[in-house]
Tab-separated table of C-alpha atoms in Angstrom:
chain	number	residue	atom	x	y	z
A	819	MET	CA	-8.138	-8.866	53.252
A	820	LEU	CA	-10.992	-9.990	51.006
A	821	ILE	CA	-11.471	-6.422	49.773
A	822	ILE	CA	-7.760	-6.077	48.973
A	823	ALA	CA	-7.732	-9.448	47.195
A	824	GLY	CA	-10.740	-8.363	45.127
A	825	ILE	CA	-9.054	-5.094	44.080
A	826	VAL	CA	-5.853	-6.913	43.059
A	827	LEU	CA	-7.783	-9.504	41.040
A	828	THR	CA	-9.844	-6.830	39.274
A	829	SER	CA	-6.700	-4.824	38.419
A	830	PHE	CA	-5.052	-7.939	36.981
A	831	ILE	CA	-8.046	-8.706	34.771
A	832	LEU	CA	-8.296	-5.143	33.450
A	833	THR	CA	-4.561	-4.896	32.812
A	834	SER	CA	-4.506	-8.230	30.995
A	835	ASP	CA	-7.457	-7.258	28.812
A	836	HIS	CA	-5.964	-3.950	27.738
A	837	HIS	CA	-2.428	-5.208	27.026
A	838	ASN	CA	-3.271	-8.321	25.079
A	839	TYR	CA	-0.562	-7.929	22.420
A	840	TRP	CA	0.485	-11.552	22.221
A	841	GLY	CA	-2.820	-13.410	22.375
A	842	ALA	CA	-2.103	-14.848	25.820
A	843	PHE	CA	-5.585	-14.048	27.114
A	844	GLY	CA	-7.773	-14.987	24.152
A	845	GLU	CA	-8.961	-12.812	21.282
A	846	SER	CA	-7.198	-9.513	20.683
A	847	GLN	CA	-9.024	-6.403	21.844
A	848	GLU	CA	-9.526	-3.320	19.733
A	849	VAL	CA	-7.641	-1.065	22.067
A	850	GLY	CA	-4.124	0.270	22.044
A	851	TYR	CA	-4.619	3.069	19.540
A	852	THR	CA	-6.370	6.420	19.599
A	853	PRO	CA	-9.538	6.602	17.448
A	854	ALA	CA	-9.714	9.243	14.753
A	855	LYS	CA	-10.412	12.613	16.325
A	856	SER	CA	-12.170	14.224	13.393
A	857	LYS	CA	-13.424	13.678	9.881
A	858	LEU	CA	-10.144	15.179	8.649
A	859	ASP	CA	-8.244	12.394	10.425
A	860	GLU	CA	-10.456	9.749	8.874
A	861	GLN	CA	-10.180	11.206	5.377
A	862	LEU	CA	-6.399	11.404	5.551
A	863	PHE	CA	-5.892	7.922	6.948
A	864	LYS	CA	-8.134	6.413	4.266
A	865	LYS	CA	-5.488	7.611	1.813
A	866	LEU	CA	-2.691	5.701	3.582
A	867	ALA	CA	-1.176	2.316	2.718
A	868	ILE	CA	1.604	0.862	4.876
A	869	ILE	CA	3.764	-1.372	2.692
A	870	PHE	CA	4.915	-4.126	5.008
A	871	PRO	CA	7.287	-6.814	3.663
A	872	VAL	CA	6.880	-9.937	5.778
A	873	ASN	CA	8.556	-13.312	6.197
A	874	ASN	CA	8.009	-16.465	8.240
A	875	ASN	CA	9.340	-14.759	11.380
A	876	THR	CA	7.081	-11.711	11.260
A	877	ASP	CA	4.803	-11.431	14.302
A	878	MET	CA	1.648	-10.244	12.547
A	879	GLN	CA	-0.445	-10.533	15.722
A	880	PHE	CA	1.560	-7.743	17.330
A	881	TYR	CA	0.990	-5.348	14.435
A	882	ARG	CA	-2.687	-6.253	14.174
A	883	ASN	CA	-3.120	-5.137	17.770
A	884	THR	CA	-1.833	-1.630	17.007
A	885	TRP	CA	-3.237	1.349	15.105
A	886	LEU	CA	-1.339	0.148	12.019
A	887	ARG	CA	-3.619	-2.813	11.399
A	888	GLU	CA	-6.240	-1.028	9.297
A	889	TYR	CA	-3.633	0.302	6.886
A	890	LEU	CA	-1.222	-2.642	6.575
A	891	TYR	CA	-0.470	-3.967	3.102
A	892	PRO	CA	1.629	-7.060	3.848
A	893	VAL	CA	3.989	-8.020	1.019
A	894	CYS	CA	4.204	-11.820	0.945
A	895	ASP	CA	6.134	-14.364	-1.057
A	896	TRP	CA	3.046	-16.500	-1.643
A	897	SER	CA	-0.697	-15.970	-1.410
A	898	GLU	CA	-2.102	-16.504	2.086
A	899	PRO	CA	-4.798	-14.917	4.288
A	900	GLY	CA	-4.135	-11.257	5.024
A	901	CYS	CA	-1.665	-10.688	2.188
A	902	LYS	CA	-2.357	-7.623	0.056
A	903	ILE	CA	0.668	-7.866	-2.264
A	904	VAL	CA	1.914	-11.269	-3.441
A	905	CYS	CA	5.224	-11.638	-5.251
A	906	ASN	CA	4.910	-15.371	-6.082
A	907	LYS	CA	8.595	-15.906	-5.454
A	908	GLU	CA	10.454	-17.069	-2.380
A	909	SER	CA	12.521	-14.249	-0.937
A	910	THR	CA	15.688	-14.276	1.126
A	911	TYR	CA	17.846	-11.553	2.595
A	912	ASP	CA	19.801	-11.530	-0.680
A	913	THR	CA	16.711	-11.009	-2.834
A	914	LEU	CA	15.035	-8.160	-0.967
A	915	ASP	CA	15.777	-5.856	-3.895
A	916	GLU	CA	13.527	-8.070	-6.033
A	917	LYS	CA	10.787	-7.831	-3.413
A	918	THR	CA	11.125	-4.046	-3.613
A	919	PHE	CA	10.490	-4.172	-7.361
A	920	CYS	CA	7.473	-6.383	-6.671
A	921	PHE	CA	5.675	-3.990	-4.331
A	922	SER	CA	6.759	-0.914	-6.304
A	923	LYS	CA	5.026	-2.230	-9.414
A	924	GLU	CA	1.891	-3.045	-7.423
A	925	MET	CA	1.721	0.396	-5.807
A	926	LYS	CA	1.197	1.989	-9.196
A	927	ASN	CA	-2.280	0.425	-9.155
A	928	TYR	CA	-3.208	2.121	-5.869
A	929	LYS	CA	-4.363	5.381	-7.393
A	930	GLU	CA	-6.875	5.910	-4.585
A	931	LYS	CA	-4.009	6.193	-2.073
A	932	GLU	CA	-2.115	9.427	-1.580
A	933	PHE	CA	0.461	8.321	0.986
A	934	PHE	CA	2.582	5.240	1.453
A	935	ILE	CA	4.882	4.101	4.232
A	936	LYS	CA	7.447	1.362	3.781
A	937	LEU	CA	7.902	-0.174	7.220
A	938	ASP	CA	10.212	-2.987	8.305
A	939	ASP	CA	8.695	-5.791	10.357
A	940	ASP	CA	10.875	-4.957	13.364
A	941	SER	CA	9.866	-1.292	13.472
A	942	PHE	CA	7.006	0.873	14.680
A	943	VAL	CA	5.866	4.401	13.874
A	944	ASP	CA	3.873	6.900	15.922
A	945	ARG	CA	0.361	7.623	14.651
A	946	ASP	CA	0.437	11.347	15.473
A	947	TYR	CA	3.759	11.741	13.652
A	948	VAL	CA	2.283	10.123	10.534
A	949	PHE	CA	-0.836	12.277	10.760
A	950	GLU	CA	1.202	15.490	10.948
A	951	LEU	CA	3.234	14.471	7.897
A	952	MET	CA	0.103	13.680	5.904
A	953	ARG	CA	-1.574	16.920	6.928
A	954	GLU	CA	1.520	18.873	5.897
A	955	HIS	CA	1.871	17.255	2.470
A	956	THR	CA	-1.688	16.377	1.455
A	957	GLY	CA	-2.573	17.614	-2.005
A	958	SER	CA	1.060	18.085	-3.034
A	959	ARG	CA	1.584	18.026	-6.782
A	960	LYS	CA	5.261	17.225	-6.321
A	961	PRO	CA	6.855	13.922	-5.259
A	962	VAL	CA	7.311	13.622	-1.490
A	963	TYR	CA	9.963	11.273	-0.029
A	964	ILE	CA	10.431	11.505	3.742
A	965	SER	CA	13.119	9.648	5.661
A	966	ASP	CA	16.566	9.863	7.201
A	967	HIS	CA	18.299	10.051	3.822
A	968	THR	CA	21.830	9.017	3.037
A	969	ARG	CA	23.989	8.293	-0.033
A	970	PHE	CA	24.787	4.851	-1.439
A	971	ASN	CA	28.372	4.072	-2.382
A	972	ASP	CA	28.471	1.543	-5.226
A	973	GLU	CA	31.497	1.746	-7.511
A	974	ASP	CA	30.301	-1.332	-9.424
A	975	ASN	CA	27.266	0.629	-10.593
A	976	MET	CA	28.657	4.071	-11.262
A	977	GLU	CA	25.946	5.007	-13.762
A	978	THR	CA	22.965	3.764	-11.757
A	979	LEU	CA	23.294	3.222	-8.001
A	980	HIS	CA	26.477	5.051	-7.076
A	981	ASN	CA	25.756	8.141	-4.961
A	982	VAL	CA	22.001	7.490	-5.037
A	983	ARG	CA	20.092	9.287	-2.299
A	984	TYR	CA	17.796	6.923	-0.442
A	985	GLY	CA	15.788	6.602	2.765
A	986	ASN	CA	16.530	4.554	5.843
A	987	GLY	CA	14.816	1.200	5.356
A	988	LYS	CA	13.196	1.062	8.807
A	989	PHE	CA	10.763	3.756	7.741
A	990	TYR	CA	10.247	5.944	4.742
A	991	MET	CA	7.141	7.753	3.624
A	992	PHE	CA	6.232	8.969	0.158
A	993	ASN	CA	3.254	10.001	-1.918
A	994	TYR	CA	1.606	8.713	-5.081
A	995	GLN	CA	3.285	11.461	-7.084
A	996	LEU	CA	6.577	9.729	-6.292
A	997	VAL	CA	5.135	6.297	-7.102
A	998	LYS	CA	4.243	7.513	-10.580
A	999	CYS	CA	7.897	8.462	-11.108
A	1000	LEU	CA	9.329	5.074	-10.109
A	1001	ASP	CA	11.174	3.286	-12.898
A	1002	THR	CA	10.295	-0.326	-12.102
A	1003	ASN	CA	12.477	-1.458	-15.036
A	1004	PHE	CA	15.529	0.039	-13.355
A	1005	LYS	CA	18.665	-1.976	-14.194
A	1006	TYR	CA	21.957	-2.425	-12.369
A	1007	GLU	CA	24.767	-4.962	-12.151
A	1008	HIS	CA	26.224	-7.258	-9.507
A	1009	ARG	CA	23.139	-8.229	-7.538
A	1010	PRO	CA	22.149	-8.346	-4.761
A	1011	ARG	CA	22.084	-4.726	-3.741
A	1012	ASN	CA	20.612	-2.818	-0.797
A	1013	GLU	CA	16.852	-2.828	-1.421
A	1014	ASP	CA	16.314	0.681	-0.061
A	1015	ALA	CA	19.063	2.080	-2.272
A	1016	VAL	CA	17.384	0.356	-5.199
A	1017	PHE	CA	14.126	2.127	-4.313
A	1018	GLY	CA	16.040	5.431	-4.262
A	1019	GLY	CA	17.545	4.529	-7.655
A	1020	MET	CA	14.133	3.906	-9.159
């Protein structure tokens, strides 16, 4: 019985240590993602920035315990620890299009990055999938915009947003060639509008 009890206790400790996503057992452990397998992996991932709009309800601890943590560029309303992009304006659901303009302008300064992912704070993306996309498109001289695209119906903005092709907001990936093309002075009427359609419009 003592041997069985010892095995159960040891298993519990190991399991707790390696699934510490919520901070219930102390400091987070650097596990839960696969280390880079080669220098090619490392070189590609150094070129990645994950644009991550956050709010007061975002569980940053969860994302910091995943492979995403090294590449996260949280987009915050106000300056605070861990924020990479600060908009200096309180955002709501109805002003997410303005937050999109905020991070789009900032991305133009990230010339050392080749790839960007816009990720919602209730979503996750597989590391191997991202790596394959980067490997396929690295060095492209043309804009790259990867997502589950759809068309935006907006009869109030026939000349700007109507029929714009844009990516699903949970996840879209693009390169710096696309960032250079973004018109961050893009104008339209009757705000607010879908922030991901606005990105497609830019």
